Every structure is written in structure tokens, then in C-alpha cells.
mmCIF file with all atom_site columns, C-alpha atoms in Angstrom:
data_model
loop_
_atom_site.group_PDB
_atom_site.id
_atom_site.type_symbol
_atom_site.label_atom_id
_atom_site.label_alt_id
_atom_site.label_comp_id
_atom_site.label_asym_id
_atom_site.label_entity_id
_atom_site.label_seq_id
_atom_site.pdbx_PDB_ins_code
_atom_site.Cartn_x
_atom_site.Cartn_y
_atom_site.Cartn_z
_atom_site.occupancy
_atom_site.B_iso_or_equiv
_atom_site.pdbx_formal_charge
_atom_site.auth_seq_id
_atom_site.auth_comp_id
_atom_site.auth_asym_id
_atom_site.auth_atom_id
_atom_site.pdbx_PDB_model_num
ATOM 1   C CA . UNK K 1 1   ? -156.654 141.893 110.071 1.00 0.00 ? 1   UNK K CA 1
ATOM 2   C CA . UNK K 1 2   ? -157.667 138.829 112.055 1.00 0.00 ? 2   UNK K CA 1
ATOM 3   C CA . UNK K 1 3   ? -156.717 140.730 115.515 1.00 0.00 ? 3   UNK K CA 1
ATOM 4   C CA . UNK K 1 4   ? -158.679 143.438 114.483 1.00 0.00 ? 4   UNK K CA 1
ATOM 5   C CA . UNK K 1 5   ? -161.534 141.915 113.832 1.00 0.00 ? 5   UNK K CA 1
ATOM 6   C CA . UNK K 1 6   ? -161.474 140.411 117.337 1.00 0.00 ? 6   UNK K CA 1
ATOM 7   C CA . UNK K 1 7   ? -160.991 143.956 119.007 1.00 0.00 ? 7   UNK K CA 1
ATOM 8   C CA . UNK K 1 8   ? -164.041 145.170 117.029 1.00 0.00 ? 8   UNK K CA 1
ATOM 9   C CA . UNK K 1 9   ? -166.315 142.195 118.345 1.00 0.00 ? 9   UNK K CA 1
ATOM 10  C CA . UNK K 1 10  ? -165.086 143.087 121.753 1.00 0.00 ? 10  UNK K CA 1
ATOM 11  C CA . UNK K 1 11  ? -165.388 146.385 121.374 1.00 0.00 ? 11  UNK K CA 1
ATOM 12  C CA . UNK K 1 12  ? -169.026 145.907 119.893 1.00 0.00 ? 12  UNK K CA 1
ATOM 13  C CA . UNK K 1 13  ? -170.167 143.336 122.949 1.00 0.00 ? 13  UNK K CA 1
ATOM 14  C CA . UNK K 1 14  ? -169.058 146.173 125.408 1.00 0.00 ? 14  UNK K CA 1
ATOM 15  C CA . UNK K 1 15  ? -171.153 148.450 123.610 1.00 0.00 ? 15  UNK K CA 1
ATOM 16  C CA . UNK K 1 16  ? -174.113 146.441 123.668 1.00 0.00 ? 16  UNK K CA 1
ATOM 17  C CA . UNK K 1 17  ? -173.284 145.784 127.051 1.00 0.00 ? 17  UNK K CA 1
ATOM 18  C CA . UNK K 1 18  ? -173.459 149.458 127.964 1.00 0.00 ? 18  UNK K CA 1
ATOM 19  C CA . UNK K 1 19  ? -176.133 150.043 125.948 1.00 0.00 ? 19  UNK K CA 1
ATOM 20  C CA . UNK K 1 20  ? -178.212 147.606 127.921 1.00 0.00 ? 20  UNK K CA 1
ATOM 21  C CA . UNK K 1 21  ? -177.298 148.721 131.034 1.00 0.00 ? 21  UNK K CA 1
ATOM 22  C CA . UNK K 1 22  ? -178.287 152.717 130.068 1.00 0.00 ? 22  UNK K CA 1
ATOM 23  C CA . UNK K 1 23  ? -181.555 151.460 128.756 1.00 0.00 ? 23  UNK K CA 1
ATOM 24  C CA . UNK K 1 24  ? -182.007 149.749 132.466 1.00 0.00 ? 24  UNK K CA 1
ATOM 25  C CA . UNK K 1 25  ? -181.002 152.774 134.165 1.00 0.00 ? 25  UNK K CA 1
ATOM 26  C CA . UNK K 1 26  ? -183.821 155.206 132.268 1.00 0.00 ? 26  UNK K CA 1
ATOM 27  C CA . UNK K 1 27  ? -186.266 152.439 132.574 1.00 0.00 ? 27  UNK K CA 1
ATOM 28  C CA . UNK K 1 28  ? -185.444 152.616 136.453 1.00 0.00 ? 28  UNK K CA 1
ATOM 29  C CA . UNK K 1 29  ? -186.081 156.228 136.213 1.00 0.00 ? 29  UNK K CA 1
ATOM 30  C CA . UNK K 1 30  ? -189.073 155.838 134.225 1.00 0.00 ? 30  UNK K CA 1
ATOM 31  C CA . UNK K 1 31  ? -190.811 153.489 136.821 1.00 0.00 ? 31  UNK K CA 1
ATOM 32  C CA . UNK K 1 32  ? -189.297 155.884 140.028 1.00 0.00 ? 32  UNK K CA 1
ATOM 33  C CA . UNK K 1 33  ? -190.796 159.031 138.417 1.00 0.00 ? 33  UNK K CA 1
ATOM 34  C CA . UNK K 1 34  ? -193.985 156.727 137.366 1.00 0.00 ? 34  UNK K CA 1
ATOM 35  C CA . UNK K 1 35  ? -194.302 156.141 140.967 1.00 0.00 ? 35  UNK K CA 1
ATOM 36  C CA . UNK K 1 36  ? -194.161 159.706 142.091 1.00 0.00 ? 36  UNK K CA 1
ATOM 37  C CA . UNK K 1 37  ? -197.716 161.191 142.903 1.00 0.00 ? 37  UNK K CA 1
ATOM 38  C CA . UNK K 1 38  ? -197.838 164.252 140.308 1.00 0.00 ? 38  UNK K CA 1
ATOM 39  C CA . UNK K 1 39  ? -197.988 166.621 143.148 1.00 0.00 ? 39  UNK K CA 1
ATOM 40  C CA . UNK K 1 40  ? -194.062 165.824 144.029 1.00 0.00 ? 40  UNK K CA 1
ATOM 41  C CA . UNK K 1 41  ? -193.235 165.645 140.873 1.00 0.00 ? 41  UNK K CA 1
ATOM 42  C CA . UNK K 1 42  ? -194.543 168.977 140.050 1.00 0.00 ? 42  UNK K CA 1
ATOM 43  C CA . UNK K 1 43  ? -192.994 170.531 143.366 1.00 0.00 ? 43  UNK K CA 1
ATOM 44  C CA . UNK K 1 44  ? -189.526 169.109 142.494 1.00 0.00 ? 44  UNK K CA 1
ATOM 45  C CA . UNK K 1 45  ? -190.050 170.651 138.992 1.00 0.00 ? 45  UNK K CA 1
ATOM 46  C CA . UNK K 1 46  ? -190.751 173.882 140.696 1.00 0.00 ? 46  UNK K CA 1
ATOM 47  C CA . UNK K 1 47  ? -187.719 173.318 142.984 1.00 0.00 ? 47  UNK K CA 1
ATOM 48  C CA . UNK K 1 48  ? -185.695 173.075 140.064 1.00 0.00 ? 48  UNK K CA 1
ATOM 49  C CA . UNK K 1 49  ? -186.834 176.274 138.143 1.00 0.00 ? 49  UNK K CA 1
ATOM 50  C CA . UNK K 1 50  ? -186.913 178.174 141.148 1.00 0.00 ? 50  UNK K CA 1
ATOM 51  C CA . UNK K 1 51  ? -183.381 177.439 142.185 1.00 0.00 ? 51  UNK K CA 1
ATOM 52  C CA . UNK K 1 52  ? -182.250 178.055 138.534 1.00 0.00 ? 52  UNK K CA 1
ATOM 53  C CA . UNK K 1 53  ? -183.709 181.539 138.467 1.00 0.00 ? 53  UNK K CA 1
ATOM 54  C CA . UNK K 1 54  ? -182.441 182.112 142.619 1.00 0.00 ? 54  UNK K CA 1
ATOM 55  C CA . UNK K 1 55  ? -178.982 181.194 141.538 1.00 0.00 ? 55  UNK K CA 1
ATOM 56  C CA . UNK K 1 56  ? -178.535 182.429 138.006 1.00 0.00 ? 56  UNK K CA 1
ATOM 57  C CA . UNK K 1 57  ? -175.257 184.710 137.864 1.00 0.00 ? 57  UNK K CA 1
ATOM 58  C CA . UNK K 1 58  ? -177.458 187.161 135.266 1.00 0.00 ? 58  UNK K CA 1
ATOM 59  C CA . UNK K 1 59  ? -179.919 189.660 136.677 1.00 0.00 ? 59  UNK K CA 1
ATOM 60  C CA . UNK K 1 60  ? -183.728 188.254 135.796 1.00 0.00 ? 60  UNK K CA 1
ATOM 61  C CA . UNK K 1 61  ? -186.886 190.358 135.836 1.00 0.00 ? 61  UNK K CA 1
ATOM 62  C CA . UNK K 1 62  ? -189.635 188.425 135.175 1.00 0.00 ? 62  UNK K CA 1
ATOM 63  C CA . UNK K 1 63  ? -192.699 190.741 134.147 1.00 0.00 ? 63  UNK K CA 1
ATOM 64  C CA . UNK K 1 64  ? -196.562 190.301 133.224 1.00 0.00 ? 64  UNK K CA 1
ATOM 65  C CA . UNK K 1 65  ? -196.754 190.910 129.835 1.00 0.00 ? 65  UNK K CA 1
ATOM 66  C CA . UNK K 1 66  ? -200.169 193.042 129.356 1.00 0.00 ? 66  UNK K CA 1
ATOM 67  C CA . UNK K 1 67  ? -199.851 195.217 132.125 1.00 0.00 ? 67  UNK K CA 1
ATOM 68  C CA . UNK K 1 68  ? -195.689 195.701 132.143 1.00 0.00 ? 68  UNK K CA 1
ATOM 69  C CA . UNK K 1 69  ? -195.805 195.159 135.874 1.00 0.00 ? 69  UNK K CA 1
ATOM 70  C CA . UNK K 1 70  ? -192.855 193.343 137.797 1.00 0.00 ? 70  UNK K CA 1
ATOM 71  C CA . UNK K 1 71  ? -193.964 190.579 139.270 1.00 0.00 ? 71  UNK K CA 1
ATOM 72  C CA . UNK K 1 72  ? -190.477 188.644 140.299 1.00 0.00 ? 72  UNK K CA 1
ATOM 73  C CA . UNK K 1 73  ? -187.100 189.994 140.652 1.00 0.00 ? 73  UNK K CA 1
ATOM 74  C CA . UNK K 1 74  ? -183.643 187.422 141.206 1.00 0.00 ? 74  UNK K CA 1
ATOM 75  C CA . UNK K 1 75  ? -181.120 187.829 144.504 1.00 0.00 ? 75  UNK K CA 1
ATOM 76  C CA . UNK K 1 76  ? -178.607 188.660 141.741 1.00 0.00 ? 76  UNK K CA 1
ATOM 77  C CA . UNK K 1 77  ? -180.174 191.425 139.978 1.00 0.00 ? 77  UNK K CA 1
ATOM 78  C CA . UNK K 1 78  ? -180.840 192.988 143.783 1.00 0.00 ? 78  UNK K CA 1
ATOM 79  C CA . UNK K 1 79  ? -177.237 192.298 144.619 1.00 0.00 ? 79  UNK K CA 1
ATOM 80  C CA . UNK K 1 80  ? -176.018 194.065 141.275 1.00 0.00 ? 80  UNK K CA 1
ATOM 81  C CA . UNK K 1 81  ? -177.840 197.329 141.102 1.00 0.00 ? 81  UNK K CA 1
ATOM 82  C CA . UNK K 1 82  ? -178.583 197.694 145.522 1.00 0.00 ? 82  UNK K CA 1
ATOM 83  C CA . UNK K 1 83  ? -181.988 198.449 145.383 1.00 0.00 ? 83  UNK K CA 1
ATOM 84  C CA . UNK K 1 84  ? -184.757 196.545 147.753 1.00 0.00 ? 84  UNK K CA 1
ATOM 85  C CA . UNK K 1 85  ? -187.243 193.799 146.245 1.00 0.00 ? 85  UNK K CA 1
ATOM 86  C CA . UNK K 1 86  ? -189.989 196.291 146.986 1.00 0.00 ? 86  UNK K CA 1
ATOM 87  C CA . UNK K 1 87  ? -188.609 199.077 144.568 1.00 0.00 ? 87  UNK K CA 1
ATOM 88  C CA . UNK K 1 88  ? -188.872 196.340 141.847 1.00 0.00 ? 88  UNK K CA 1
ATOM 89  C CA . UNK K 1 89  ? -192.342 194.892 142.529 1.00 0.00 ? 89  UNK K CA 1
ATOM 90  C CA . UNK K 1 90  ? -195.503 195.367 141.447 1.00 0.00 ? 90  UNK K CA 1
ATOM 91  C CA . UNK K 1 91  ? -194.317 198.264 139.357 1.00 0.00 ? 91  UNK K CA 1
ATOM 92  C CA . UNK K 1 92  ? -194.421 199.149 135.939 1.00 0.00 ? 92  UNK K CA 1
ATOM 93  C CA . UNK K 1 93  ? -190.865 198.700 134.131 1.00 0.00 ? 93  UNK K CA 1
ATOM 94  C CA . UNK K 1 94  ? -190.854 202.004 132.011 1.00 0.00 ? 94  UNK K CA 1
ATOM 95  C CA . UNK K 1 95  ? -192.140 203.818 136.128 1.00 0.00 ? 95  UNK K CA 1
ATOM 96  C CA . UNK K 1 96  ? -188.495 202.436 137.239 1.00 0.00 ? 96  UNK K CA 1
ATOM 97  C CA . UNK K 1 97  ? -186.044 205.151 136.781 1.00 0.00 ? 97  UNK K CA 1
ATOM 98  C CA . UNK K 1 98  ? -182.944 202.991 136.379 1.00 0.00 ? 98  UNK K CA 1
ATOM 99  C CA . UNK K 1 99  ? -184.489 201.081 133.636 1.00 0.00 ? 99  UNK K CA 1
ATOM 100 C CA . UNK K 1 100 ? -185.213 204.066 131.491 1.00 0.00 ? 100 UNK K CA 1
ATOM 101 C CA . UNK K 1 101 ? -182.904 203.015 129.067 1.00 0.00 ? 101 UNK K CA 1
ATOM 102 C CA . UNK K 1 102 ? -183.973 199.706 128.510 1.00 0.00 ? 102 UNK K CA 1
ATOM 103 C CA . UNK K 1 103 ? -188.091 200.621 128.508 1.00 0.00 ? 103 UNK K CA 1
ATOM 104 C CA . UNK K 1 104 ? -188.437 204.384 128.091 1.00 0.00 ? 104 UNK K CA 1
ATOM 105 C CA . UNK K 1 105 ? -192.159 204.339 128.051 1.00 0.00 ? 105 UNK K CA 1
ATOM 106 C CA . UNK K 1 106 ? -195.276 202.713 127.526 1.00 0.00 ? 106 UNK K CA 1
ATOM 107 C CA . UNK K 1 107 ? -194.907 202.539 123.756 1.00 0.00 ? 107 UNK K CA 1
ATOM 108 C CA . UNK K 1 108 ? -191.481 201.746 123.736 1.00 0.00 ? 108 UNK K CA 1
ATOM 109 C CA . UNK K 1 109 ? -192.752 198.248 126.089 1.00 0.00 ? 109 UNK K CA 1
ATOM 110 C CA . UNK K 1 110 ? -195.430 197.845 123.634 1.00 0.00 ? 110 UNK K CA 1
ATOM 111 C CA . UNK K 1 111 ? -192.996 197.399 121.034 1.00 0.00 ? 111 UNK K CA 1
ATOM 112 C CA . UNK K 1 112 ? -190.940 195.161 122.778 1.00 0.00 ? 112 UNK K CA 1
ATOM 113 C CA . UNK K 1 113 ? -193.606 193.126 123.775 1.00 0.00 ? 113 UNK K CA 1
ATOM 114 C CA . UNK K 1 114 ? -194.824 192.583 120.275 1.00 0.00 ? 114 UNK K CA 1
ATOM 115 C CA . UNK K 1 115 ? -191.337 191.569 118.667 1.00 0.00 ? 115 UNK K CA 1
ATOM 116 C CA . UNK K 1 116 ? -191.150 188.910 121.499 1.00 0.00 ? 116 UNK K CA 1
ATOM 117 C CA . UNK K 1 117 ? -187.772 188.819 121.276 1.00 0.00 ? 117 UNK K CA 1
ATOM 118 C CA . UNK K 1 118 ? -185.162 191.652 121.875 1.00 0.00 ? 118 UNK K CA 1
ATOM 119 C CA . UNK K 1 119 ? -181.796 192.192 122.706 1.00 0.00 ? 119 UNK K CA 1
ATOM 120 C CA . UNK K 1 120 ? -179.333 195.519 123.942 1.00 0.00 ? 120 UNK K CA 1
ATOM 121 C CA . UNK K 1 121 ? -176.055 195.079 123.424 1.00 0.00 ? 121 UNK K CA 1
ATOM 122 C CA . UNK K 1 122 ? -174.640 198.014 125.478 1.00 0.00 ? 122 UNK K CA 1
ATOM 123 C CA . UNK K 1 123 ? -177.112 199.790 127.938 1.00 0.00 ? 123 UNK K CA 1
ATOM 124 C CA . UNK K 1 124 ? -176.379 202.047 130.618 1.00 0.00 ? 124 UNK K CA 1
ATOM 125 C CA . UNK K 1 125 ? -178.144 201.173 134.208 1.00 0.00 ? 125 UNK K CA 1
ATOM 126 C CA . UNK K 1 126 ? -177.141 203.052 137.411 1.00 0.00 ? 126 UNK K CA 1
ATOM 127 C CA . UNK K 1 127 ? -176.675 201.035 140.483 1.00 0.00 ? 127 UNK K CA 1
ATOM 128 C CA . UNK K 1 128 ? -178.319 202.366 143.746 1.00 0.00 ? 128 UNK K CA 1
ATOM 129 C CA . UNK K 1 129 ? -175.051 203.949 145.112 1.00 0.00 ? 129 UNK K CA 1
ATOM 130 C CA . UNK K 1 130 ? -174.868 206.392 141.879 1.00 0.00 ? 130 UNK K CA 1
ATOM 131 C CA . UNK K 1 131 ? -172.183 203.749 139.986 1.00 0.00 ? 131 UNK K CA 1
ATOM 132 C CA . UNK K 1 132 ? -172.678 203.803 136.272 1.00 0.00 ? 132 UNK K CA 1
ATOM 133 C CA . UNK K 1 133 ? -172.615 200.131 134.695 1.00 0.00 ? 133 UNK K CA 1
ATOM 134 C CA . UNK K 1 134 ? -172.967 198.925 131.278 1.00 0.00 ? 134 UNK K CA 1
ATOM 135 C CA . UNK K 1 135 ? -175.198 195.463 130.729 1.00 0.00 ? 135 UNK K CA 1
ATOM 136 C CA . UNK K 1 136 ? -176.416 193.227 127.858 1.00 0.00 ? 136 UNK K CA 1
ATOM 137 C CA . UNK K 1 137 ? -180.200 192.804 128.076 1.00 0.00 ? 137 UNK K CA 1
ATOM 138 C CA . UNK K 1 138 ? -182.480 190.175 126.132 1.00 0.00 ? 138 UNK K CA 1
ATOM 139 C CA . UNK K 1 139 ? -185.846 189.908 126.827 1.00 0.00 ? 139 UNK K CA 1
ATOM 140 C CA . UNK K 1 140 ? -188.162 187.422 125.718 1.00 0.00 ? 140 UNK K CA 1
ATOM 141 C CA . UNK K 1 141 ? -192.138 186.463 125.607 1.00 0.00 ? 141 UNK K CA 1
ATOM 142 C CA . UNK K 1 142 ? -193.337 183.303 126.555 1.00 0.00 ? 142 UNK K CA 1
ATOM 143 C CA . UNK K 1 143 ? -196.484 181.571 128.020 1.00 0.00 ? 143 UNK K CA 1
ATOM 144 C CA . UNK K 1 144 ? -197.116 180.546 131.264 1.00 0.00 ? 144 UNK K CA 1
ATOM 145 C CA . UNK K 1 145 ? -200.226 179.052 131.982 1.00 0.00 ? 145 UNK K CA 1
ATOM 146 C CA . UNK K 1 146 ? -201.525 181.045 128.844 1.00 0.00 ? 146 UNK K CA 1
ATOM 147 C CA . UNK K 1 147 ? -200.373 184.249 129.803 1.00 0.00 ? 147 UNK K CA 1
ATOM 148 C CA . UNK K 1 148 ? -197.759 186.207 128.445 1.00 0.00 ? 148 UNK K CA 1
ATOM 149 C CA . UNK K 1 149 ? -194.631 186.888 130.405 1.00 0.00 ? 149 UNK K CA 1
ATOM 150 C CA . UNK K 1 150 ? -191.812 189.070 129.518 1.00 0.00 ? 150 UNK K CA 1
ATOM 151 C CA . UNK K 1 151 ? -188.458 187.728 130.974 1.00 0.00 ? 151 UNK K CA 1
ATOM 152 C CA . UNK K 1 152 ? -185.500 190.368 131.005 1.00 0.00 ? 152 UNK K CA 1
ATOM 153 C CA . UNK K 1 153 ? -181.641 188.628 131.631 1.00 0.00 ? 153 UNK K CA 1
ATOM 154 C CA . UNK K 1 154 ? -179.578 191.482 132.250 1.00 0.00 ? 154 UNK K CA 1
ATOM 155 C CA . UNK K 1 155 ? -175.915 190.699 132.617 1.00 0.00 ? 155 UNK K CA 1
ATOM 156 C CA . UNK K 1 156 ? -173.283 193.306 133.708 1.00 0.00 ? 156 UNK K CA 1
ATOM 157 C CA . UNK K 1 157 ? -170.729 194.072 131.131 1.00 0.00 ? 157 UNK K CA 1
ATOM 158 C CA . UNK K 1 158 ? -168.867 196.904 132.570 1.00 0.00 ? 158 UNK K CA 1
ATOM 159 C CA . UNK K 1 159 ? -165.852 194.754 133.231 1.00 0.00 ? 159 UNK K CA 1
ATOM 160 C CA . UNK K 1 160 ? -165.621 193.278 129.390 1.00 0.00 ? 160 UNK K CA 1
ATOM 161 C CA . UNK K 1 161 ? -165.728 197.418 128.309 1.00 0.00 ? 161 UNK K CA 1
ATOM 162 C CA . UNK K 1 162 ? -163.124 197.928 129.820 1.00 0.00 ? 162 UNK K CA 1
ATOM 163 C CA . UNK K 1 163 ? -160.934 195.598 129.234 1.00 0.00 ? 163 UNK K CA 1
ATOM 164 C CA . UNK K 1 164 ? -162.099 195.873 125.549 1.00 0.00 ? 164 UNK K CA 1
ATOM 165 C CA . UNK K 1 165 ? -161.396 199.727 126.056 1.00 0.00 ? 165 UNK K CA 1
ATOM 166 C CA . UNK K 1 166 ? -158.179 199.023 127.266 1.00 0.00 ? 166 UNK K CA 1
ATOM 167 C CA . UNK K 1 167 ? -157.207 196.709 124.548 1.00 0.00 ? 167 UNK K CA 1
ATOM 168 C CA . UNK K 1 168 ? -157.801 199.175 121.821 1.00 0.00 ? 168 UNK K CA 1
ATOM 169 C CA . UNK K 1 169 ? -155.707 202.021 123.356 1.00 0.00 ? 169 UNK K CA 1
ATOM 170 C CA . UNK K 1 170 ? -153.048 199.279 123.640 1.00 0.00 ? 170 UNK K CA 1
ATOM 171 C CA . UNK K 1 171 ? -153.481 198.467 119.944 1.00 0.00 ? 171 UNK K CA 1
ATOM 172 C CA . UNK K 1 172 ? -153.237 201.899 118.923 1.00 0.00 ? 172 UNK K CA 1
ATOM 173 C CA . UNK K 1 173 ? -150.092 202.832 120.753 1.00 0.00 ? 173 UNK K CA 1
ATOM 174 C CA . UNK K 1 174 ? -148.612 199.665 119.741 1.00 0.00 ? 174 UNK K CA 1
ATOM 175 C CA . UNK K 1 175 ? -149.904 200.432 115.887 1.00 0.00 ? 175 UNK K CA 1
ATOM 176 C CA . UNK K 1 176 ? -148.469 204.060 116.642 1.00 0.00 ? 176 UNK K CA 1
ATOM 177 C CA . UNK K 1 177 ? -145.059 202.772 117.767 1.00 0.00 ? 177 UNK K CA 1
ATOM 178 C CA . UNK K 1 178 ? -144.602 200.592 115.001 1.00 0.00 ? 178 UNK K CA 1
ATOM 179 C CA . UNK K 1 179 ? -145.555 203.232 112.396 1.00 0.00 ? 179 UNK K CA 1
ATOM 180 C CA . UNK K 1 180 ? -143.208 205.761 113.618 1.00 0.00 ? 180 UNK K CA 1
ATOM 181 C CA . UNK K 1 181 ? -140.436 203.126 112.781 1.00 0.00 ? 181 UNK K CA 1
ATOM 182 C CA . UNK K 1 182 ? -138.079 204.178 110.022 1.00 0.00 ? 182 UNK K CA 1
ATOM 183 C CA . UNK K 1 183 ? -137.230 201.013 109.117 1.00 0.00 ? 183 UNK K CA 1
ATOM 184 C CA . UNK K 1 184 ? -139.241 197.835 108.352 1.00 0.00 ? 184 UNK K CA 1
ATOM 185 C CA . UNK K 1 185 ? -140.729 195.750 110.993 1.00 0.00 ? 185 UNK K CA 1
ATOM 186 C CA . UNK K 1 186 ? -141.521 191.923 109.623 1.00 0.00 ? 186 UNK K CA 1
ATOM 187 C CA . UNK K 1 187 ? -142.940 189.826 111.861 1.00 0.00 ? 187 UNK K CA 1
ATOM 188 C CA . UNK K 1 188 ? -142.221 186.091 112.248 1.00 0.00 ? 188 UNK K CA 1
ATOM 189 C CA . UNK K 1 189 ? -144.356 182.856 113.534 1.00 0.00 ? 189 UNK K CA 1
ATOM 190 C CA . UNK K 1 190 ? -142.762 180.558 115.677 1.00 0.00 ? 190 UNK K CA 1
ATOM 191 C CA . UNK K 1 191 ? -141.552 178.517 112.915 1.00 0.00 ? 191 UNK K CA 1
ATOM 192 C CA . UNK K 1 192 ? -139.719 181.489 111.520 1.00 0.00 ? 192 UNK K CA 1
ATOM 193 C CA . UNK K 1 193 ? -142.350 182.214 108.209 1.00 0.00 ? 193 UNK K CA 1
ATOM 194 C CA . UNK K 1 194 ? -143.114 185.560 107.795 1.00 0.00 ? 194 UNK K CA 1
#
């Protein structure tokens, strides 16, 4: 019991020391931030979020919520669909043919805007070269400098859908095979339990 008490005291001292070091590190970070001009802090924040937008492995579209006009598109969506930036920017989303299944018309867009969050699990999109892909789309409405914007996150799920289909076919074949045996088949786990 005495050895256990000593071990606990040592662990407690180590935790107190780690906490003090963490607090000191945090204070240095706060002091550094406070010493930076606000313009630098804003630029650093903008750069971080721009990098996040540009390096995302999902397609991202930003629209003006009031007009439905596309104001930004990330490189991943351009690469995924094979269209140029000019084919996206300053166009109403319902007027872009390859998004017809996501936002078919202005009424559909208004409904999306009112809901503020919409998720579509399996929609078809057509790339510039005519390839059909399956996508998952999530849209959110949020404020930027007192103006509503809508962000569409578009994920290519074509490979996942193909694998799911192959798995279903395989399961069907195996089930048919097992059901066609005249004798009973028992399954055991690794411990030999039925």
C-alpha cells in the first residue's frame, strides 16, 4: 500500500509539472498572437481556410444563397468533373447541366435554401468526358459577413457503390450455393462454437 501511495504521488507530481508546462506554452501562444498585428492574424486565418478549401479531397462549390450564383469552386471538383473554372463561376447552379440532378430548377434551389441543410446519398453526375459517376452531396447554408452562402460538398462514391454491388452479387451467389446443398451446413466460429 505504501509503495502504491508513493507511485501515485510521483504520478501526481508529473501531472502537475506537465500541466504547468502546458499552461506556459499556451500563454506563450496567446502572447505571440496578441503581439501580432490584426491584419497578420486575419491573413493567417484566411490562408489556413483557403488551403483547407484548395486541398480538400471532396469537391466544394460556394454559392450566393440569394441568387444561386457560383462564386467559388475548389480544384478537386474541377479535376473530378473535368470542367474548367469558367464553366462554374458566375452561373446559377440550376443552369449548369451537369448539376441538373442536384438542383433541377430555381424552386428546388429555394427549398434547399429554406432547409439550410440537405443531404443526397446517391446522385448521378456526368463528367466532361461523358463518364457517369455516383456522388454524395451535402449542402449547408451559413452567413459570411451578413450574407448567406451555400456550400456544396460533393464526394465521388462510384468506387464504393461498385464494391457494394460486387459484395451483394457475391453474397447472392454464396447464399444460392449454400441453399442448393441437400445436406445441412453448420458454421462455427474460431472457438468451435456453432
